Structure formats: C-alpha cells, structure tokens
GROMACS .gro file of C-alpha atoms in nm:
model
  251
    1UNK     CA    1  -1.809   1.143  -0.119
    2UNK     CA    2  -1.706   1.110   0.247
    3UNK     CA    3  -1.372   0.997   0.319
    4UNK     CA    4  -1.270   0.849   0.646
    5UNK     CA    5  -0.851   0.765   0.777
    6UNK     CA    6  -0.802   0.483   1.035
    7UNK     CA    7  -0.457   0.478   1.150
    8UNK     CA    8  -0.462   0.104   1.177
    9UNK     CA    9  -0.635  -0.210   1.063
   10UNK     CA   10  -0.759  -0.246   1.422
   11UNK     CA   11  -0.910   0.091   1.474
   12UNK     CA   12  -1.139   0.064   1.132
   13UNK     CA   13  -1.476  -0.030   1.261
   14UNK     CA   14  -1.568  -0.374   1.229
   15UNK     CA   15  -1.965  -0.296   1.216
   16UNK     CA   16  -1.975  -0.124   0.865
   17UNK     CA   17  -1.812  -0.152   0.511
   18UNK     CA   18  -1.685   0.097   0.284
   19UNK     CA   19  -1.781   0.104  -0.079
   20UNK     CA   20  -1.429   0.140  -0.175
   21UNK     CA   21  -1.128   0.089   0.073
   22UNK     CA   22  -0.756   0.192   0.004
   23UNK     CA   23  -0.481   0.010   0.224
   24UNK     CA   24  -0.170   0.191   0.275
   25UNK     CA   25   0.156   0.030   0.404
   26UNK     CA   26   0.411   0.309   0.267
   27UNK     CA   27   0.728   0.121   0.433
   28UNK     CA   28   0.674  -0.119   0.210
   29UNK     CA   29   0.434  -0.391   0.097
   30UNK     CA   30   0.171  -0.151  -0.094
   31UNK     CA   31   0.489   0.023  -0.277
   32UNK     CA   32   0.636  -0.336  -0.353
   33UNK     CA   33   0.283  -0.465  -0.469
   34UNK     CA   34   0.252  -0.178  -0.706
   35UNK     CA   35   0.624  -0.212  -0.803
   36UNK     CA   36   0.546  -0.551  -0.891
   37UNK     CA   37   0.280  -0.497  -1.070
   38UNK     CA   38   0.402  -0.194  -1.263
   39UNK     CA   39   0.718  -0.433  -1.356
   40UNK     CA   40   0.486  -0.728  -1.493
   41UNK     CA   41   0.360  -0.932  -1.206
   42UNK     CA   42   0.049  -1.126  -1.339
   43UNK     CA   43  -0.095  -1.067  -0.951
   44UNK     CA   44   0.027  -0.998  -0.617
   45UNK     CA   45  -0.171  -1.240  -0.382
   46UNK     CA   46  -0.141  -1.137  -0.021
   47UNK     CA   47  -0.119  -1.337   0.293
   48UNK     CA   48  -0.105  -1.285   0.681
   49UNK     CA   49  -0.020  -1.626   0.747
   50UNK     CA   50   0.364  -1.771   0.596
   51UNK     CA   51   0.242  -2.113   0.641
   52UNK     CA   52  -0.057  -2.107   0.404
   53UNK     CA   53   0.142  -1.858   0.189
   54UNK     CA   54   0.369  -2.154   0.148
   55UNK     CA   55   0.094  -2.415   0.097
   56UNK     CA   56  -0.124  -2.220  -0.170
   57UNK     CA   57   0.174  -2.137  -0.353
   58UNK     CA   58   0.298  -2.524  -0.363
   59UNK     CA   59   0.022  -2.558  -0.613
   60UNK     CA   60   0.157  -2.298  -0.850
   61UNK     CA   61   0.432  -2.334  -1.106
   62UNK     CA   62   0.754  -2.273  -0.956
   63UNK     CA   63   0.879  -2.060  -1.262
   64UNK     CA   64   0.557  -1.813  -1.207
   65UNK     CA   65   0.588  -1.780  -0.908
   66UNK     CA   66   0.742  -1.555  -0.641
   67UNK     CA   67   0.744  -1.571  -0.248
   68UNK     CA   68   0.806  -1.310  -0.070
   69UNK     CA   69   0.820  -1.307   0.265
   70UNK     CA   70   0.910  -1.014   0.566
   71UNK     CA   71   0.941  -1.021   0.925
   72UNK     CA   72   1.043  -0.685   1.176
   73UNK     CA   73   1.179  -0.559   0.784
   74UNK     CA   74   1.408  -0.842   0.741
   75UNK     CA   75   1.384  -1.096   0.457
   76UNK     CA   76   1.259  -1.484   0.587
   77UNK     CA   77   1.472  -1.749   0.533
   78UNK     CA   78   1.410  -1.991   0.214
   79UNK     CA   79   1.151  -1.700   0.019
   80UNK     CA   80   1.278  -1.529  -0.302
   81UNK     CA   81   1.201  -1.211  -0.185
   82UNK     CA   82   1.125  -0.984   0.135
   83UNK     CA   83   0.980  -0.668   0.093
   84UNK     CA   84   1.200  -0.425  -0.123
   85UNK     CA   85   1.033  -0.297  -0.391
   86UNK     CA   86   1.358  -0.258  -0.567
   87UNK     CA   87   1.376  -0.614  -0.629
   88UNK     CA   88   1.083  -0.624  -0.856
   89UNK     CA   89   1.226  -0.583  -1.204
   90UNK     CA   90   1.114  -0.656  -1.477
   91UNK     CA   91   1.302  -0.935  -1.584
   92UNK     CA   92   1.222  -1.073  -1.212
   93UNK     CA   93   0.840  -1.057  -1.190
   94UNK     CA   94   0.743  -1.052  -1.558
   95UNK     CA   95   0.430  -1.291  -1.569
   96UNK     CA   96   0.511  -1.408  -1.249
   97UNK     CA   97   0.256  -1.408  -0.916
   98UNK     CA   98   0.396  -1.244  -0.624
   99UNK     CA   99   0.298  -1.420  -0.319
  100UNK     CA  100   0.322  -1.186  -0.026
  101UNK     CA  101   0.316  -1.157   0.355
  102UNK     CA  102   0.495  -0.908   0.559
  103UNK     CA  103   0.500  -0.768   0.934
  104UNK     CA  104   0.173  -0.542   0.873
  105UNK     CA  105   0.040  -0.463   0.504
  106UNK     CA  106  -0.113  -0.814   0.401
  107UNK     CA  107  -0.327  -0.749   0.734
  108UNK     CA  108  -0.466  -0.428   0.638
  109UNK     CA  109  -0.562  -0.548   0.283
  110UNK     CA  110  -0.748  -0.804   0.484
  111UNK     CA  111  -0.962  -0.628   0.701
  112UNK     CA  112  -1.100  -0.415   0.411
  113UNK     CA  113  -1.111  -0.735   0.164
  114UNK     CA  114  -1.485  -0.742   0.185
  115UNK     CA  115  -1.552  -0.382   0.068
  116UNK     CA  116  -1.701  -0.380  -0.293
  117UNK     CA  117  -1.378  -0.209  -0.439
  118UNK     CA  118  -1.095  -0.282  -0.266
  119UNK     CA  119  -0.707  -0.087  -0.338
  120UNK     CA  120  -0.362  -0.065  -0.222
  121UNK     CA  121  -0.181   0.291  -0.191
  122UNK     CA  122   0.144   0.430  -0.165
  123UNK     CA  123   0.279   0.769  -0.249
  124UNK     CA  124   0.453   0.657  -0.616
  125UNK     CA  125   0.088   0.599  -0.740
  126UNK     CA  126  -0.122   0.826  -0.520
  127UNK     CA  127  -0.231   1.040  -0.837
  128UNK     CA  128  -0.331   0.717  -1.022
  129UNK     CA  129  -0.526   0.642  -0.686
  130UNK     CA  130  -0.712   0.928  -0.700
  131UNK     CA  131  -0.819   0.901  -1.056
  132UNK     CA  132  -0.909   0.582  -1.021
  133UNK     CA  133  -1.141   0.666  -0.688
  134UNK     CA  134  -1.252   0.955  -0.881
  135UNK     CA  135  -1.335   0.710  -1.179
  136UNK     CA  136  -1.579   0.496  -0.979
  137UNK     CA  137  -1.712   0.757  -0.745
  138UNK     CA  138  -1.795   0.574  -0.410
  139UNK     CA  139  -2.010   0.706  -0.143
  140UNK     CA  140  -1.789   0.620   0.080
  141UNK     CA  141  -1.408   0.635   0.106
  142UNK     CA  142  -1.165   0.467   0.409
  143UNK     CA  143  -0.805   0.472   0.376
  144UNK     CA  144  -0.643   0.198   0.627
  145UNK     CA  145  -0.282   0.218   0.741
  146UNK     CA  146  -0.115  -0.052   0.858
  147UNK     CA  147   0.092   0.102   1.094
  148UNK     CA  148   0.334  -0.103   1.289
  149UNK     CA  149   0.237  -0.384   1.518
  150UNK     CA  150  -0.111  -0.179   1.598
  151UNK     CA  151   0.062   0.111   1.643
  152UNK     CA  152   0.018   0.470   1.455
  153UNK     CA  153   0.284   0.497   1.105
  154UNK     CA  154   0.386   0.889   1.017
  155UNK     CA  155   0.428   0.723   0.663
  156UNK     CA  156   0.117   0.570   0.621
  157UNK     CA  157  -0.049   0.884   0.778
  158UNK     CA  158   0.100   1.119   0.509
  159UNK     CA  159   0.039   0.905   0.247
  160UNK     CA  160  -0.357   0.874   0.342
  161UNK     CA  161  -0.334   1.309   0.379
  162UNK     CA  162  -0.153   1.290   0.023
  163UNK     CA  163  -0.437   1.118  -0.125
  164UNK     CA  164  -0.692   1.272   0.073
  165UNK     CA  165  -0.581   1.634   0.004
  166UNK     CA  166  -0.538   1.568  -0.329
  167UNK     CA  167  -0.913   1.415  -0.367
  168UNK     CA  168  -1.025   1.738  -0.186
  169UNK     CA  169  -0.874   1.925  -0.430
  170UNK     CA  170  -0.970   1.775  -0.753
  171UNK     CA  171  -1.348   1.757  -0.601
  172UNK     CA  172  -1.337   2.079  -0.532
  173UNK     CA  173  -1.458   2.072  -0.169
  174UNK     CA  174  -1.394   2.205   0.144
  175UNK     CA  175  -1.156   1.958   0.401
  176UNK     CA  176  -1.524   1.994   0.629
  177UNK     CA  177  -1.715   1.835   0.354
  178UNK     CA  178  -1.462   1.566   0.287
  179UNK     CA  179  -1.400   1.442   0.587
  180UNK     CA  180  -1.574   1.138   0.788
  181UNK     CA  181  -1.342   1.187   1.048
  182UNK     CA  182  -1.108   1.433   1.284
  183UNK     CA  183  -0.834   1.180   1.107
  184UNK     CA  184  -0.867   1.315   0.777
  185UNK     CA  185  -0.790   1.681   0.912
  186UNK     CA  186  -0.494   1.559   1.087
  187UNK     CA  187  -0.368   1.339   0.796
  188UNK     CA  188  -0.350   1.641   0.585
  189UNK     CA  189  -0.222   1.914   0.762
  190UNK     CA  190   0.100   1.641   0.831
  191UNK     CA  191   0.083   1.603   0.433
  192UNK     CA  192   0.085   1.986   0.386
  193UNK     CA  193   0.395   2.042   0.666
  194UNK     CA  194   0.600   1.714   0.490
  195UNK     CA  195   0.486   1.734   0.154
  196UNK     CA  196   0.824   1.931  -0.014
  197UNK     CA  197   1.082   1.652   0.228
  198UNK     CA  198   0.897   1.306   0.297
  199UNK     CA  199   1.239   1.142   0.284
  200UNK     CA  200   1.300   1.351   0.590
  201UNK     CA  201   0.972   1.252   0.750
  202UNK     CA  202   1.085   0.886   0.683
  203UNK     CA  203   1.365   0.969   0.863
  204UNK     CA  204   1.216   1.073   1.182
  205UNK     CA  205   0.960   0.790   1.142
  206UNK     CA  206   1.005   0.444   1.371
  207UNK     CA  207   0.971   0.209   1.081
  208UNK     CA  208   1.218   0.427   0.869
  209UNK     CA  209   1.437   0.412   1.156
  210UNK     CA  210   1.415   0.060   1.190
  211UNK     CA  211   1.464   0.057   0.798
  212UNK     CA  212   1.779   0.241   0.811
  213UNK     CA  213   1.928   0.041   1.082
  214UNK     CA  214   1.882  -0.242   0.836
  215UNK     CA  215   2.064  -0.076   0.569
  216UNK     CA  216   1.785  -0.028   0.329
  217UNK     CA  217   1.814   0.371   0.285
  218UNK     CA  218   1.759   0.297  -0.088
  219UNK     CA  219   1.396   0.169  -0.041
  220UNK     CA  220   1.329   0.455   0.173
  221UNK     CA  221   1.402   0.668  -0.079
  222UNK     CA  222   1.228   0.492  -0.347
  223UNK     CA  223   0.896   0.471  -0.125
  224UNK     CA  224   0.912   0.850  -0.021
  225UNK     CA  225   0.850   0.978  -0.465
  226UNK     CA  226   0.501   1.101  -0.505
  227UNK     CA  227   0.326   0.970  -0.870
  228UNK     CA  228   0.620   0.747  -0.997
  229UNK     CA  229   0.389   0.504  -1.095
  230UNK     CA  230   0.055   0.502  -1.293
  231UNK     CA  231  -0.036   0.149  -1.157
  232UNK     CA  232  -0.340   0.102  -0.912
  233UNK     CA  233  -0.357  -0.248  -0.739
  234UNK     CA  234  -0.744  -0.338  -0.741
  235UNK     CA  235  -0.856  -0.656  -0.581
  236UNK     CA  236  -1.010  -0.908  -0.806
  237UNK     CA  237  -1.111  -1.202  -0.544
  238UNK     CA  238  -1.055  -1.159  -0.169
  239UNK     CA  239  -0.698  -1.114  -0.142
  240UNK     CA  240  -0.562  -1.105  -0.481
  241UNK     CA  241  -0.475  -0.779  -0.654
  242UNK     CA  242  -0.409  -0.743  -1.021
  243UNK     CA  243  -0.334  -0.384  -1.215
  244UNK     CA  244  -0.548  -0.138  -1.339
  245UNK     CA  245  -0.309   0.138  -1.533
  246UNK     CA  246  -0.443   0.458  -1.489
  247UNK     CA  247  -0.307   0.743  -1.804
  248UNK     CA  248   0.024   0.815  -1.768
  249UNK     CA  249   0.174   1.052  -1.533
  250UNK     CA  250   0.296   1.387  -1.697
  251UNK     CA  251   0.553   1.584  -1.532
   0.00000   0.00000   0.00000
C-alpha cells in the first residue's frame, strides 16, 4: 500500500486516480457527515454549489430531508442546518438525507469522487477508517484535506498523520515504505507532537480561531476526540455517502 497526503483539493494531481481516496475536513463537514450518519441519516449528499443543493433537494420530501448549508463557518440563511455536528441528533436526522455544502469539505469529496472507493475522515472515526482501508486493501491510498479557501489546515493535516500513522502501524511498516509523499512524513510527525492535546492544536489553528470567534468552542471540542465513532462514510454514487459501521470501538 502506498499512501499519499495533499494538503488541499487543488494540490491532488489531476492526471491520476487513487484506488481509494479519504477526504478530510476536520473543522467540520466530514465530522458532521459522520455525526449524521452515526445518528441515523439515511445519506449525506454533498454539494459545492447552494443553488443546485436547493434544486435537487426540492424534489425530495420535505420531512426527509435536511439542508444544511455553511459559509466562512456561519450558518446560511433559510437552511435547517450549518455545519455543527452537534446538531445531528438522533431525533433530528433519523431517516432523514442530509443535504450538504459548506466553505471547503463538499469540494474535496468532489475532486476524489471518481476514485473507485471513495471516504470521508475525521478524527472521531479515524480507527473505523483504518479498518475499513485495511478491509479493502487498495494499492493506492490519498488522503485530501480541504484546507481553507486553498490554503494549508493544521486540522486536516493531523487528522491525515492520525490515520496515516495509525495505518503504518497496524501494517507493520516502516513511515519510508508507506509513504508516496514528503507529506505523509510531515503529517505524522505533527500527529505525534499534537496527538496527547489536539484541542490545543485547534486552538492555534486559523479555522479554529475563526471557530472560536464565532462562539462554537463546543464543536471544536467535539471534532478534536479521536475514535468516538465507529461510522465510515463510503460513497455510493458520485457524491452521495451512506454508512458502513465498522465493530465497535473498545476503550
């Protein structure tokens, strides 16, 4: 298996495909997708666009349905939902489809949506990520982080070192033999330095920053647990995930 981290959707190359791909938007649509999912949802259908969001959804049942929708972390006007994943309970999302776009995550699902097996990633299900990887074994591995606005994410890059350090160690590999890239170095040796106070990497990051100026410390905290979750978001048609539950979690 060779694993490969791109920082952002625009810096994974557009002239190959992955067998698998793993998105990663930490802060906070791949932690509310597998909230949602974990809580019920029947799907999670994703969506760059809020226009076409709103016109595919039209044809769905308003009672199972839910739109979400997030701009610069703050919720749009007339959707259900932004982007906490602490508003996905069950007795909110139960049988219902979420219907998603935010600032950066729907776009990194979509430039991997072509790769044969396609999931979303966040630290509360990064073991159940891994198992399921390790299930299916691809030849090849990318993890894409959605950064912010093209720019580099600390919080998507220790999540990708998280589940890349954890891969290397269930393989039992060397980090040289892993890696398809310098990235994947870098990724974990942030993972290994944060690993014991991610809340406190949040902290320091731009997008938790941004986060906390918005008053959503609770989300942070939420989205900075490691294996809360035993729910992996696997795409079933181009840009709709369902859930694939993975054994449960012990410890």
């Amino acid at each position: 298996m060779k694993l490969s981290i791109f920082h952002t959707p625009e810096l994974a190359p557009e002239s190959s495909i992955p067998d698998c791909a793993i998105a990663v938007d930490v802060l906070r649509a791949t932690s509310t997708m597998v909230t949602a999912l974990a809580a019920g949802a029947e799907a999670v259908q994703v969506f760059s666009d809020l226009d076409q969001l709103i016109q595919v959804s039209e044809h769905w049942n308003p009672h199972k349905r839910i739109r979400a929708g997030e701009r610069g972390g703050s919720q749009v006007d007339g959707f259900d939902f932004g982007n906490s994943p602490l508003a996905c309970t069950p007795d909110l999302v139960k049988g219902r489809r979420l219907f998603i776009s935010t600032t950066n995550g729907t776009r990194a699902l979509q430039r991997v949506q072509a790769a044969r097996i396609v999931l979303a990633a966040a630290l509360i299900n990064r073991q159940a990520v891994v198992d399921y990887v390790l299930k299916q074994n691809p030849e090849t591995v990318w993890i894409v982080g959605s950064g912010w606005e093209g720019s580099f994410a600390l919080e998507d890059t220790v999540c990708a070192g998280a589940i890349a350090h954890t891969l290397q160690t269930q393989l039992g590999c060397s980090l040289t033999d892993l890696a398809g890239n310098d990235e994947v170095v870098g990724a974990v040796s942030l993972y290994q330095q944060w690993k014991q106070d991610l809340l406190g990497l949040f902290h320091h990051a731009s997008h938790g920053k941004r986060l906390l100026r918005l008053e959503c410390y609770d989300d942070l905290k939420y989205c900075s647990q490691i294996d809360l979750l035993n729910v992996v978001p696997v795409q079933q048609e181009p840009g709709v995930l369902v859930s694939e539950r993975q054994p449960a979690i012990v410890g």
